[in-house]
Coordinates of C-alpha atoms in Angstrom, one line a residue:
X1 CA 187.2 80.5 45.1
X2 CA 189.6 83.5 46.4
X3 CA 187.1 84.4 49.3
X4 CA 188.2 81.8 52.0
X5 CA 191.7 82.7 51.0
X6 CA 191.0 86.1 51.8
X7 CA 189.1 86.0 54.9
X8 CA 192.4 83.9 56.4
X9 CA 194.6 86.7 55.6
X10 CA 192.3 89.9 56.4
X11 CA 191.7 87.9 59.8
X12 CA 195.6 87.3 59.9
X13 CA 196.7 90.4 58.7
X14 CA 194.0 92.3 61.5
X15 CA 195.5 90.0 64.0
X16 CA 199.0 91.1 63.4
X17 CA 198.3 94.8 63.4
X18 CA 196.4 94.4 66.8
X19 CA 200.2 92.5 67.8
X20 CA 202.1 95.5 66.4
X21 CA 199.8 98.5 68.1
X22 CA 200.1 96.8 71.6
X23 CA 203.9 95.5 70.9
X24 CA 205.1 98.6 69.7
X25 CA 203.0 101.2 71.8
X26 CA 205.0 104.1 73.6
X27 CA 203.1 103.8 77.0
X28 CA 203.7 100.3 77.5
X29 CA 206.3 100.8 79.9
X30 CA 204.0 102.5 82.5
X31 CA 200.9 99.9 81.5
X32 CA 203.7 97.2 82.8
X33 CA 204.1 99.3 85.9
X34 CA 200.9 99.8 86.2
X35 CA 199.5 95.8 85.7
X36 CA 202.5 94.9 88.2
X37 CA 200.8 97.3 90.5
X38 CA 197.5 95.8 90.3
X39 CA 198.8 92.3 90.4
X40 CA 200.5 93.3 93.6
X41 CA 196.9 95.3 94.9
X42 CA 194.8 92.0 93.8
X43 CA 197.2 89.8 95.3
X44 CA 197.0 91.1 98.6
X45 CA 193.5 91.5 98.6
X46 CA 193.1 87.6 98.0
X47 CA 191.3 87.7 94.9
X48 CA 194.1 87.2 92.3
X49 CA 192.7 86.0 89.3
X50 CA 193.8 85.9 85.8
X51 CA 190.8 87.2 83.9
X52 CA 190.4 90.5 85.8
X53 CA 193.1 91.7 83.8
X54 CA 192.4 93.1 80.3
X55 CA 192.3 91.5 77.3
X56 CA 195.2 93.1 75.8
X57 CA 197.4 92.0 78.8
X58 CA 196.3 88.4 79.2
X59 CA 196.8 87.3 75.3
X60 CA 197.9 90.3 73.1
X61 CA 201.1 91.5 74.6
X62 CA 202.1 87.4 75.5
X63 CA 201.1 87.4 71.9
X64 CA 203.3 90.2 70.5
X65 CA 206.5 88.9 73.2
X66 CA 206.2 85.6 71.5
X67 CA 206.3 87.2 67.5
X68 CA 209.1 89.6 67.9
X69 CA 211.0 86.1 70.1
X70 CA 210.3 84.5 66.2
X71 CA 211.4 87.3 64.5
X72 CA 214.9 87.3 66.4
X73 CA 215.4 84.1 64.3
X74 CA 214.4 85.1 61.2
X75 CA 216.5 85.6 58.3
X76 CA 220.8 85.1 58.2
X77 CA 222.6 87.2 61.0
X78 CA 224.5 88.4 58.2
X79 CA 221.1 89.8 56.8
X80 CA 219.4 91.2 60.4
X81 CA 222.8 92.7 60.8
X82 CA 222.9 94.6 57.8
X83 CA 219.2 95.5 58.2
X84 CA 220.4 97.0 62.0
X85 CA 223.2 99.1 60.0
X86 CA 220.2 100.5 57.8
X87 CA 218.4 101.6 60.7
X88 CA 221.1 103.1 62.6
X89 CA 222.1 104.8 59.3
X90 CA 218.3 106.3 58.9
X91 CA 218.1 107.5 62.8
X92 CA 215.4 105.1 63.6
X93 CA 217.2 102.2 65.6
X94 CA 216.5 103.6 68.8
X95 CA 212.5 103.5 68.2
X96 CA 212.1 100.7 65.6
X97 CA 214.0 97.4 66.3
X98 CA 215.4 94.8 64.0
X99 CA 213.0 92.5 64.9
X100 CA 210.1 94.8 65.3
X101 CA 211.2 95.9 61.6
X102 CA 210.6 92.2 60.3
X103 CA 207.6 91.9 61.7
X104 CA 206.7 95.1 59.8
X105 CA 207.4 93.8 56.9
X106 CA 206.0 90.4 57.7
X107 CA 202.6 92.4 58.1
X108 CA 202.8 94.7 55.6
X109 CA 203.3 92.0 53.1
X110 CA 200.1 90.1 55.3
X111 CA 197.9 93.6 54.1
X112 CA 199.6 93.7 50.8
X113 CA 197.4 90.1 49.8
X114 CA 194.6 90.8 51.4
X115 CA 194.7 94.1 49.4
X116 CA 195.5 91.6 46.2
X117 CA 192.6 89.5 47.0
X118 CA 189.9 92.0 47.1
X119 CA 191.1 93.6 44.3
X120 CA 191.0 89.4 42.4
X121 CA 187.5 89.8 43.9
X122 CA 186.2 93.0 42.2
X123 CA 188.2 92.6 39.2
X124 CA 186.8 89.3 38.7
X125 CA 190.4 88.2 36.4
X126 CA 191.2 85.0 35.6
X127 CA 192.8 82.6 38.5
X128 CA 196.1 82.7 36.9
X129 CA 195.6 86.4 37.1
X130 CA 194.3 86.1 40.0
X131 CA 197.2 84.7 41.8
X132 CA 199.4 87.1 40.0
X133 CA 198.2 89.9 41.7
X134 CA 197.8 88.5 45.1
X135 CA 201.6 87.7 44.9
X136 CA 202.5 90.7 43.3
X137 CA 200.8 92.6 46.1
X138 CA 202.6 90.9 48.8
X139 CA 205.7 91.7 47.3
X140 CA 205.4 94.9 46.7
X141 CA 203.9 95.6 50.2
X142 CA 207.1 93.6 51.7
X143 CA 209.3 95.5 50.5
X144 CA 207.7 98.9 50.8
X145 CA 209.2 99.4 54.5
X146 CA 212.8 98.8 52.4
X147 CA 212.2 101.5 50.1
X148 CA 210.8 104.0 53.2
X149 CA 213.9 103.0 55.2
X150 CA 216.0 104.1 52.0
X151 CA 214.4 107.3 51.7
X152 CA 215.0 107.7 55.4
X153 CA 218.5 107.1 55.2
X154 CA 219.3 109.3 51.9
X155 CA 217.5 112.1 53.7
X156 CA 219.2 111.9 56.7
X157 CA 222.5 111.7 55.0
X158 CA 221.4 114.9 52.4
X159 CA 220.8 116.7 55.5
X160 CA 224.3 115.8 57.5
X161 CA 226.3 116.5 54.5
X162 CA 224.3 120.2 54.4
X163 CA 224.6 121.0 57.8
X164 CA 228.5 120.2 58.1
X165 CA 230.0 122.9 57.3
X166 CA 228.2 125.3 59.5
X167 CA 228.9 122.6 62.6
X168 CA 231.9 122.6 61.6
X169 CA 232.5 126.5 61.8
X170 CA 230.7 127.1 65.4
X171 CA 233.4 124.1 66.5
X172 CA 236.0 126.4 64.6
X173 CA 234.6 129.3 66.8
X174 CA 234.4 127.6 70.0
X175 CA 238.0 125.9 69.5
X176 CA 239.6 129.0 68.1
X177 CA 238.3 130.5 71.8
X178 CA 239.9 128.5 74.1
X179 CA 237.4 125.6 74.3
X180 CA 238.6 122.6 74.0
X181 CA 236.9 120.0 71.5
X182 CA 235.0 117.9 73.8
X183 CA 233.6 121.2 75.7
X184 CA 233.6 122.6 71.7
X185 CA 231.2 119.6 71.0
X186 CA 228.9 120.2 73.9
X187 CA 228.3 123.3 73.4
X188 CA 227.1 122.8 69.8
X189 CA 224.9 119.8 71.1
X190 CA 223.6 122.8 73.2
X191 CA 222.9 125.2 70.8
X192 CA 221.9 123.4 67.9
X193 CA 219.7 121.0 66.5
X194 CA 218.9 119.1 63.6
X195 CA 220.5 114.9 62.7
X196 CA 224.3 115.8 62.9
X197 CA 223.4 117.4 65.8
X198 CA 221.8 114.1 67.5
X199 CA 224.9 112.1 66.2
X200 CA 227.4 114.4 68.1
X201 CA 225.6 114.6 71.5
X202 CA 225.8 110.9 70.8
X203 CA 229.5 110.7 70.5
X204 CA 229.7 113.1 73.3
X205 CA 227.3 111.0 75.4
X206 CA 230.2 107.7 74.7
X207 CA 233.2 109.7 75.4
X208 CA 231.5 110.9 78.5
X209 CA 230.8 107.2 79.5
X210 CA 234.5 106.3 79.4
X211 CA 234.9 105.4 75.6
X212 CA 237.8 106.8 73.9
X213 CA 237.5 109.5 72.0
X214 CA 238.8 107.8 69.1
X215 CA 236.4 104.8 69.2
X216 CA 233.7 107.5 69.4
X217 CA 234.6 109.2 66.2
X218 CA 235.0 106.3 64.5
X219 CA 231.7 105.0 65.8
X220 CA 230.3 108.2 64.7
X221 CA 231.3 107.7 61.2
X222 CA 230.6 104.1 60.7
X223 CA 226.5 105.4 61.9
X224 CA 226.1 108.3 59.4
X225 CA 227.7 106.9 56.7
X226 CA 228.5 109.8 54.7
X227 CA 231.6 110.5 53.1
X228 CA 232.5 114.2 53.9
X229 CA 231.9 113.6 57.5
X230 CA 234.1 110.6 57.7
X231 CA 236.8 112.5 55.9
X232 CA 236.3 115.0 58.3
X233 CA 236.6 112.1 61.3
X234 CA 239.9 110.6 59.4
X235 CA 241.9 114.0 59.8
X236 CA 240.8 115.0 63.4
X237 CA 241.9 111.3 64.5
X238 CA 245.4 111.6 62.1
X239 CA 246.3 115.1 63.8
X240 CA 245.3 113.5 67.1
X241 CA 248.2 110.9 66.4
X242 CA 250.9 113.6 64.9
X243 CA 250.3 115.8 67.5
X244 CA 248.6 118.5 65.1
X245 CA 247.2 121.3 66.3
X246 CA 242.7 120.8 66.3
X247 CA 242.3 124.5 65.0
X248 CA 244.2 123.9 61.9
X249 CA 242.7 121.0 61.1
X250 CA 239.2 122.7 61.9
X251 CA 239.3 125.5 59.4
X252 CA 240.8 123.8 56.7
X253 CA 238.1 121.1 57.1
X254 CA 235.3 123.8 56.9
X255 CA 236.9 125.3 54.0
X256 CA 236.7 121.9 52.2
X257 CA 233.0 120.9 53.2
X258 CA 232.0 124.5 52.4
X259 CA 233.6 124.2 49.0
X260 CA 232.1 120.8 48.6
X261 CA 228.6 121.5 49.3
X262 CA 228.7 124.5 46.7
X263 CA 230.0 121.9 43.7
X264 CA 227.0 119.6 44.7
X265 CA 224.8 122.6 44.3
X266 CA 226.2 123.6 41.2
X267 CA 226.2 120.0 40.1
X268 CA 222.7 119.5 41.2
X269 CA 222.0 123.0 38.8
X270 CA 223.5 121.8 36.2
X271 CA 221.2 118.4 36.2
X272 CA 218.1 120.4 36.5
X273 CA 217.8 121.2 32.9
X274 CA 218.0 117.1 32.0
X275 CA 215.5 116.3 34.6
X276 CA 213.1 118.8 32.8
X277 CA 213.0 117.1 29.4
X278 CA 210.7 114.9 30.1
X279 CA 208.0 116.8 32.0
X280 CA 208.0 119.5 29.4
X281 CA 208.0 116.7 26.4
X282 CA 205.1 114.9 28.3
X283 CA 203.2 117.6 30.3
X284 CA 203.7 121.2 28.2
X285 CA 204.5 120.9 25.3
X286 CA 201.2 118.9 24.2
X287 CA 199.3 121.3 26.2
X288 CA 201.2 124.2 24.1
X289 CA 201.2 122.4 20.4
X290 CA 197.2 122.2 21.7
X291 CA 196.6 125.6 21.9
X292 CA 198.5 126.6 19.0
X293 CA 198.0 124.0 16.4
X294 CA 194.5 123.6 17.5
X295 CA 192.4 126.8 16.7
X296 CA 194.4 126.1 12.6
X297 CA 193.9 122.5 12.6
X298 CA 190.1 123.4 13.2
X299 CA 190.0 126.0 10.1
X300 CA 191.5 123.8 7.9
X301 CA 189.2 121.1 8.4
X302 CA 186.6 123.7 7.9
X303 CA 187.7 125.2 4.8
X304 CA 188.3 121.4 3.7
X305 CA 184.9 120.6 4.4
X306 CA 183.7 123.3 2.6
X307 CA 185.0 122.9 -0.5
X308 CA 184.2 118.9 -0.3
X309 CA 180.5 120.0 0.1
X310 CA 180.9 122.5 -2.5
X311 CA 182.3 120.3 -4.8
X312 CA 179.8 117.8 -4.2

């Protein structure tokens, strides 16, 4: 009964993959050149036809233009906006768009059923559980690109907050040298590398382009999302109102996130012990009470057995 059903999503699921690899390919850019080249060869030639071009360019990529046009009108705006933040925030807007992320899920969810379905088919449960676990499937497998994206995010954001206070000295440095903080800034994005890194020759890369400075830091802190570096963002842009001198405000800010990052060590320390509970409680100590208790637990049921047949 649940082999029709799964035939229409594997050939579903296989069409939307073959969607996503030519929508989402990083040569497409010089494919388009290159079809508008041949367009413009064949045309002159006289023989202009549409079936000499590939396959993939006569109904795939149409194909693909036409899903991520659906996708745009997916879901609230409210919702697609938040999802944009959550990119941004992760350091993947720039390769992965809102829509494109949608459709991700959309086929993820497509494989998650077919993946159901099969397993309905080997299993052989009943059709209640049957349906069960095509649905659960498709859940899960929609929102598996969510809980990627979160791990993006809290990795990106675990490795800002680490790499702050040492940016923040080499601007202390340069600053302290005679630089001032835009050239301060460039030079780091110069030198260094690494996601806070990326985010500053950003914000360098907007004040360059005639945004102010101010809207650049703010913008800057809105896309990371972390607290110590929008702290860090609040006092530049408050002694950039009272007239404060930058070099101040620069060492006393590295002093802080350096202090910081040692309490989240020590913190993270002091959790380790709690988080080892229940690997030694499940994993070890069985393993241990094994080797121990087991050797005595044999000799007693020896001895036992030897005076039961003794007795007898």
């Amino acid at each position: 009964m649940l082999m029709p059903i799964v035939l229409a999503f594997g050939s579903v699921a296989l069409f939307s993959f073959a969607l996503l690899r030519v929508a989402f390919s990083e040569d497409r850019r010089v494919r388009h050149v290159l079809s508008n080249l041949s367009d413009y060869v064949v045309a002159q030639a006289g023989a202009a036809e549409p079936l000499i071009q590939p396959f993939r360019d006569r109904i795939l990529r149409p194909a693909a233009v036409r899903v991520l046009d659906l996708a745009r009108g997916l879901g609230p705006v409210g919702l697609r906006e938040s999802m944009r933040r959550q990119l941004q925030t992760a350091g993947v807007l720039r390769k992965v768009r809102t829509e494109e992320f949608l459709v991700i899920k959309f086929c993820t969810a497509l494989g998650g059923v077919v993946l159901g379905g099969l397993g309905a088919l080997f299993w052989h449960p009943s059709l209640r559980g049957g349906v069960f676990l095509v649905l659960g499937s498709g859940a899960l497998a929609f929102f598996a690109p969510d809980a990627w994206l979160s791990h993006k995010i809290s990795q990106r954001k675990h490795l800002i907050r680490r790499s702050l206070p040492d940016m923040l000295d080499m601007l202390t440095i340069s600053v302290e040298a005679g630089m001032g903080f835009d050239a301060a800034l460039a030079k780091l994005v110069s030198r260094s590398s690494g996601p806070l890194v990326e985010e500053f020759a950003h914000t360098l890369q907007q004040i360059q382009a005639g945004i102010s400075r101010r809207e650049a830091l703010r913008g800057l802190a809105d896309r990371t999302d972390v607290p110590d570096l929008r702290t860090f963002v609040m006092a530049i842009l408050q002694a950039d109102v009272l007239g404060i001198g930058i070099n101040s405000i620069l060492r006393s800010q590295s002093k802080e996130m350096r202090l910081k990052r040692r309490q989240h060590a020590e913190e993270v320390a002091q959790k380790a012990p709690v988080k080892m509970v229940f690997p030694v409680v499940l994993c070890i100590f069985p393993a241990t009470l094994l080797v121990i208790a087991g050797p005595a637990v044999i000799s007693i049921s020896r001895t036992f057995g030897y005076i039961l047949h003794g007795g007898g």
